[in-house]
Structure formats: C-alpha cells, structure tokens
Amino acid sequence: MTEPPRPPGAGDPGDRPDPTAPYGSSYEPPTAPLSGAPGAGGYPPPGGYPPPTGDQPPSGGYPPPGGYPPPGGYSAPGVGYPTAGGYGAPGGGYGAPGSGYATDDDKTWSLISHFGGPVGVIVGGSLLGWVAPLIALSAKGQQSPTVRAHATASLNFQITWAIANVIGFVLAIVTCGVLFFIPILTALVPIIFGIIGGVKATEGVVYRYPASYAFKK
C-alpha cells in the first residue's frame, strides 16, 4: 500500500516550521505586482494619467477668451447690441417717458388749452374761457391728435359754461338780484374744473369734463 500524503509540517524535521519564528513569517509575498496595484502594470501609470482630451474643458477654463460677451461690451447702437450702459437718452424734442406726449410742444399746447380756460374766465369777465383752447386747437390741432383731443375737450366745456354764465346773468337781472349767486356759480365751475383738467394734462391724461356739450367734435 502507498503511504498517504502528509500534511504540511508533518514528516521530516526539515519540513517542520520553526516554532520560534513569528506567526506567518514563512509567507513569501509574490514577486510580481498584483493586477491593479500601484507600480508597473497597475494604476496610476508611471508619470500620472495622460492629460484630458476631447470634450474636457480647456486649461484656461470656459468660455475661452474671445467668446461671449466680447471684450469691451456689445457694439454701438445701430450696429448690433447696445453698448454697456444701456440705450442713449431720447433725442431732443421728445417728452419724458410715460408722459403721454410725443413732443414737448404737444404738452405745452395741451396745458395752454386747459389752464388758459380759467385765465380767460378771470380776465374776460367769466365769458372768455373758450379763447385759449380755441387758439391751441387752431395752432396745433391739425398737426397733433393729442393737442386736438385736449383742446376740444376744454373748448366744449368752456363754451358750455360761458353760455350758462350768460343765462345766469340774465336770471339775476330779471329777478332783480334775487338769483345773484347763479352767475357766481357758473363762473366758479369753469375755473375749478379747468384747473383739474390742466393737472390731469400734466400726467398725459385727457380730462373728461362734466356737464359739457360737444359743440366741437
């Protein structure tokens, strides 16, 4: 019969491990580096990884110099985008943004048509409030729809109350002064509402006068 294989450490004395040696000292590390271990044949390779290629961002970062926006801002108005600082101020002659007037001239004549009514009432014995809006309508109404709208509204109102004032005078005379307050009221109404219309006109709003007959369309 053949002798069965002996386990490690059994048999000849030369095959037995030294009991005085530390545990595991008989283990011999492999001479070849393990797959994936640092060093030859592992990672990282000698000298580090190769520089990134392809879609990686450039060393100077992105966007690269010369991208967008271009140095110095965008081009001047009329060539491309506006330069840094925004658009330039509107040219001379235009009203303030949001004022409702195309030009300062339109605003001036519109204010004359409204504020000129109360002035005419005071100066003209409460009968000439319609003169200023009529002048504004004649001078600028055919050129500017805005002035025409303001002057027409004021003119119709002042004519209406000029007629009412004449009627008030007649009633005061017929009643021997009993109704003397009627001409006073008919003179105050166009003054008060004419000023209100002028204030609204400074905001670019065409004031709708109360109790006004449309003599002029």
GROMACS .gro file of C-alpha atoms in nm:
model
  217
    1MET     CA    1   0.000   0.000   0.000
    2THR     CA    2   0.114   0.352  -0.076
    3GLU     CA    3   0.172   0.597   0.205
    4PRO     CA    4  -0.091   0.875   0.220
    5PRO     CA    5   0.028   1.232   0.165
    6ARG     CA    6   0.146   1.401   0.477
    7PRO     CA    7   0.001   1.735   0.585
    8PRO     CA    8   0.223   2.044   0.586
    9GLY     CA    9   0.461   2.044   0.882
   10ALA     CA   10   0.447   1.667   0.933
   11GLY     CA   11   0.720   1.426   0.844
   12ASP     CA   12   1.082   1.515   0.829
   13PRO     CA   13   1.219   1.767   1.078
   14GLY     CA   14   1.337   1.978   0.794
   15ASP     CA   15   0.983   2.019   0.672
   16ARG     CA   16   0.852   2.148   1.005
   17PRO     CA   17   0.820   2.530   1.059
   18ASP     CA   18   1.035   2.691   1.319
   19PRO     CA   19   0.819   2.726   1.634
   20THR     CA   20   1.027   3.023   1.748
   21ALA     CA   21   0.956   3.222   1.429
   22PRO     CA   22   0.668   3.475   1.439
   23TYR     CA   23   0.335   3.368   1.304
   24GLY     CA   24   0.311   3.396   0.931
   25SER     CA   25   0.681   3.470   0.881
   26SER     CA   26   0.712   3.179   0.642
   27TYR     CA   27   0.479   3.357   0.395
   28GLU     CA   28   0.662   3.486   0.096
   29PRO     CA   29   0.496   3.779  -0.090
   30PRO     CA   30   0.454   3.733  -0.458
   31THR     CA   31   0.735   3.872  -0.661
   32ALA     CA   32   0.505   4.003  -0.935
   33PRO     CA   33   0.280   4.303  -0.856
   34LEU     CA   34  -0.089   4.230  -0.826
   35SER     CA   35  -0.317   4.341  -1.102
   36GLY     CA   36  -0.438   4.692  -1.023
   37ALA     CA   37  -0.171   4.759  -0.759
   38PRO     CA   38   0.037   5.077  -0.787
   39GLY     CA   39   0.352   5.029  -0.981
   40ALA     CA   40   0.442   4.868  -1.306
   41GLY     CA   41   0.138   4.730  -1.481
   42GLY     CA   42  -0.107   4.880  -1.225
   43TYR     CA   43  -0.256   5.222  -1.174
   44PRO     CA   44  -0.181   5.506  -1.183
   45PRO     CA   45   0.072   5.456  -1.463
   46PRO     CA   46   0.422   5.596  -1.419
   47GLY     CA   47   0.417   5.975  -1.465
   48GLY     CA   48   0.046   6.010  -1.380
   49TYR     CA   49  -0.258   5.999  -1.604
   50PRO     CA   50  -0.241   6.147  -1.952
   51PRO     CA   51  -0.385   6.499  -1.999
   52PRO     CA   52  -0.760   6.509  -2.075
   53THR     CA   53  -0.861   6.521  -2.437
   54GLY     CA   54  -1.182   6.553  -2.635
   55ASP     CA   55  -1.474   6.734  -2.470
   56GLN     CA   56  -1.286   6.815  -2.149
   57PRO     CA   57  -1.280   7.191  -2.059
   58PRO     CA   58  -0.966   7.373  -2.177
   59SER     CA   59  -0.693   7.457  -1.929
   60GLY     CA   60  -0.790   7.826  -1.932
   61GLY     CA   61  -1.148   7.748  -1.831
   62TYR     CA   62  -1.456   7.811  -2.039
   63PRO     CA   63  -1.580   8.015  -2.217
   64PRO     CA   64  -1.234   8.067  -2.373
   65PRO     CA   65  -1.106   8.421  -2.433
   66GLY     CA   66  -1.281   8.580  -2.727
   67GLY     CA   67  -1.615   8.416  -2.650
   68TYR     CA   68  -1.923   8.600  -2.532
   69PRO     CA   69  -1.974   8.877  -2.432
   70PRO     CA   70  -1.692   9.027  -2.639
   71PRO     CA   71  -1.432   9.238  -2.455
   72GLY     CA   72  -1.550   9.595  -2.415
   73GLY     CA   73  -1.922   9.513  -2.428
   74TYR     CA   74  -2.152   9.495  -2.724
   75SER     CA   75  -2.135   9.709  -3.032
   76ALA     CA   76  -2.275  10.058  -3.059
   77PRO     CA   77  -2.649  10.113  -3.123
   78GLY     CA   78  -2.737  10.075  -3.487
   79VAL     CA   79  -2.461   9.816  -3.543
   80GLY     CA   80  -2.551   9.536  -3.304
   81TYR     CA   81  -2.642   9.517  -2.941
   82PRO     CA   82  -2.633   9.831  -2.726
   83THR     CA   83  -2.311   9.919  -2.553
   84ALA     CA   84  -2.267   9.880  -2.180
   85GLY     CA   85  -2.471  10.142  -2.002
   86GLY     CA   86  -2.795  10.088  -2.191
   87TYR     CA   87  -2.957  10.286  -2.467
   88GLY     CA   88  -2.893  10.652  -2.509
   89ALA     CA   89  -3.136  10.915  -2.394
   90PRO     CA   90  -3.411  11.010  -2.639
   91GLY     CA   91  -3.324  11.289  -2.873
   92GLY     CA   92  -3.427  11.645  -2.805
   93GLY     CA   93  -3.787  11.736  -2.856
   94TYR     CA   94  -3.941  11.422  -2.708
   95GLY     CA   95  -4.144  11.434  -2.392
   96ALA     CA   96  -4.047  11.246  -2.079
   97PRO     CA   97  -4.102  10.868  -2.092
   98GLY     CA   98  -4.454  10.780  -1.983
   99SER     CA   99  -4.580  11.142  -2.014
  100GLY     CA  100  -4.823  11.055  -2.294
  101TYR     CA  101  -4.686  11.324  -2.530
  102ALA     CA  102  -4.479  11.273  -2.843
  103THR     CA  103  -4.303  11.608  -2.806
  104ASP     CA  104  -4.268  11.885  -2.551
  105ASP     CA  105  -4.453  12.113  -2.792
  106ASP     CA  106  -4.761  11.891  -2.772
  107LYS     CA  107  -4.753  11.905  -2.394
  108THR     CA  108  -4.718  12.285  -2.391
  109TRP     CA  109  -5.019  12.343  -2.616
  110SER     CA  110  -5.227  12.089  -2.425
  111LEU     CA  111  -5.159  12.269  -2.097
  112ILE     CA  112  -5.244  12.603  -2.257
  113SER     CA  113  -5.578  12.469  -2.372
  114HIS     CA  114  -5.671  12.365  -2.016
  115PHE     CA  115  -5.511  12.627  -1.791
  116GLY     CA  116  -5.595  12.903  -2.039
  117GLY     CA  117  -5.965  12.844  -1.972
  118PRO     CA  118  -5.963  12.961  -1.609
  119VAL     CA  119  -5.738  13.252  -1.702
  120GLY     CA  120  -5.987  13.360  -1.969
  121VAL     CA  121  -6.275  13.333  -1.724
  122ILE     CA  122  -6.098  13.556  -1.471
  123VAL     CA  123  -5.967  13.810  -1.720
  124GLY     CA  124  -6.266  13.815  -1.953
  125GLY     CA  125  -6.541  13.863  -1.703
  126SER     CA  126  -6.625  13.490  -1.688
  127LEU     CA  127  -6.708  13.487  -2.061
  128LEU     CA  128  -6.374  13.429  -2.240
  129GLY     CA  129  -6.266  13.092  -2.108
  130TRP     CA  130  -6.302  12.939  -2.456
  131VAL     CA  131  -6.039  13.167  -2.619
  132ALA     CA  132  -5.725  12.979  -2.507
  133PRO     CA  133  -5.843  12.629  -2.610
  134LEU     CA  134  -5.963  12.771  -2.943
  135ILE     CA  135  -5.617  12.918  -3.009
  136ALA     CA  136  -5.450  12.586  -2.918
  137LEU     CA  137  -5.686  12.397  -3.146
  138SER     CA  138  -5.625  12.633  -3.436
  139ALA     CA  139  -5.246  12.647  -3.392
  140LYS     CA  140  -5.164  12.282  -3.328
  141GLY     CA  141  -5.482  12.079  -3.351
  142GLN     CA  142  -5.440  11.993  -3.719
  143GLN     CA  143  -5.083  11.869  -3.665
  144SER     CA  144  -5.117  11.676  -3.338
  145PRO     CA  145  -5.409  11.447  -3.250
  146THR     CA  146  -5.306  11.473  -2.884
  147VAL     CA  147  -5.337  11.853  -2.877
  148ARG     CA  148  -5.662  11.829  -3.068
  149ALA     CA  149  -5.811  11.592  -2.807
  150HIS     CA  150  -5.711  11.818  -2.514
  151ALA     CA  151  -5.814  12.144  -2.683
  152THR     CA  152  -6.150  12.005  -2.799
  153ALA     CA  153  -6.242  11.878  -2.452
  154SER     CA  154  -6.153  12.212  -2.291
  155LEU     CA  155  -6.318  12.418  -2.565
  156ASN     CA  156  -6.651  12.237  -2.539
  157PHE     CA  157  -6.654  12.272  -2.162
  158GLN     CA  158  -6.567  12.644  -2.161
  159ILE     CA  159  -6.826  12.726  -2.429
  160THR     CA  160  -7.093  12.534  -2.235
  161TRP     CA  161  -7.027  12.727  -1.915
  162ALA     CA  162  -6.985  13.059  -2.089
  163ILE     CA  163  -7.341  13.015  -2.218
  164ALA     CA  164  -7.451  12.908  -1.868
  165ASN     CA  165  -7.291  13.221  -1.728
  166VAL     CA  166  -7.481  13.444  -1.970
  167ILE     CA  167  -7.805  13.274  -1.867
  168GLY     CA  168  -7.712  13.326  -1.500
  169PHE     CA  169  -7.661  13.697  -1.558
  170VAL     CA  170  -7.999  13.721  -1.728
  171LEU     CA  171  -8.171  13.542  -1.441
  172ALA     CA  172  -8.001  13.765  -1.186
  173ILE     CA  173  -8.118  14.078  -1.372
  174VAL     CA  174  -8.474  13.953  -1.428
  175THR     CA  175  -8.514  13.864  -1.062
  176CYS     CA  176  -8.363  14.196  -0.953
  177GLY     CA  177  -8.065  14.028  -0.796
  178VAL     CA  178  -8.251  13.755  -0.612
  179LEU     CA  179  -8.060  13.490  -0.809
  180PHE     CA  180  -7.731  13.680  -0.794
  181PHE     CA  181  -7.545  13.364  -0.687
  182ILE     CA  182  -7.613  13.187  -1.017
  183PRO     CA  183  -7.356  13.390  -1.218
  184ILE     CA  184  -7.107  13.334  -0.939
  185LEU     CA  185  -7.153  12.958  -0.955
  186THR     CA  186  -7.136  12.949  -1.334
  187ALA     CA  187  -6.808  13.143  -1.316
  188LEU     CA  188  -6.650  12.922  -1.048
  189VAL     CA  189  -6.728  12.591  -1.222
  190PRO     CA  190  -6.512  12.652  -1.534
  191ILE     CA  191  -6.230  12.786  -1.317
  192ILE     CA  192  -6.222  12.486  -1.082
  193PHE     CA  193  -6.262  12.216  -1.346
  194GLY     CA  194  -6.028  12.393  -1.586
  195ILE     CA  195  -5.752  12.367  -1.326
  196ILE     CA  196  -5.833  11.999  -1.269
  197GLY     CA  197  -5.815  11.939  -1.643
  198GLY     CA  198  -5.474  12.108  -1.656
  199VAL     CA  199  -5.340  11.893  -1.371
  200LYS     CA  200  -5.457  11.580  -1.550
  201ALA     CA  201  -5.296  11.704  -1.870
  202THR     CA  202  -4.957  11.722  -1.697
  203GLU     CA  203  -4.992  11.346  -1.646
  204GLY     CA  204  -5.078  11.291  -2.011
  205VAL     CA  205  -5.447  11.225  -1.942
  206VAL     CA  206  -5.729  11.384  -2.142
  207TYR     CA  207  -5.972  11.500  -1.875
  208ARG     CA  208  -6.340  11.428  -1.932
  209TYR     CA  209  -6.516  11.743  -1.819
  210PRO     CA  210  -6.855  11.703  -1.651
  211ALA     CA  211  -7.165  11.881  -1.782
  212SER     CA  212  -7.010  11.962  -2.117
  213TYR     CA  213  -7.188  11.978  -2.450
  214ALA     CA  214  -6.996  11.860  -2.756
  215PHE     CA  215  -7.005  12.169  -2.977
  216LYS     CA  216  -6.680  12.064  -3.146
  217LYS     CA  217  -6.615  11.702  -3.243
   0.00000   0.00000   0.00000
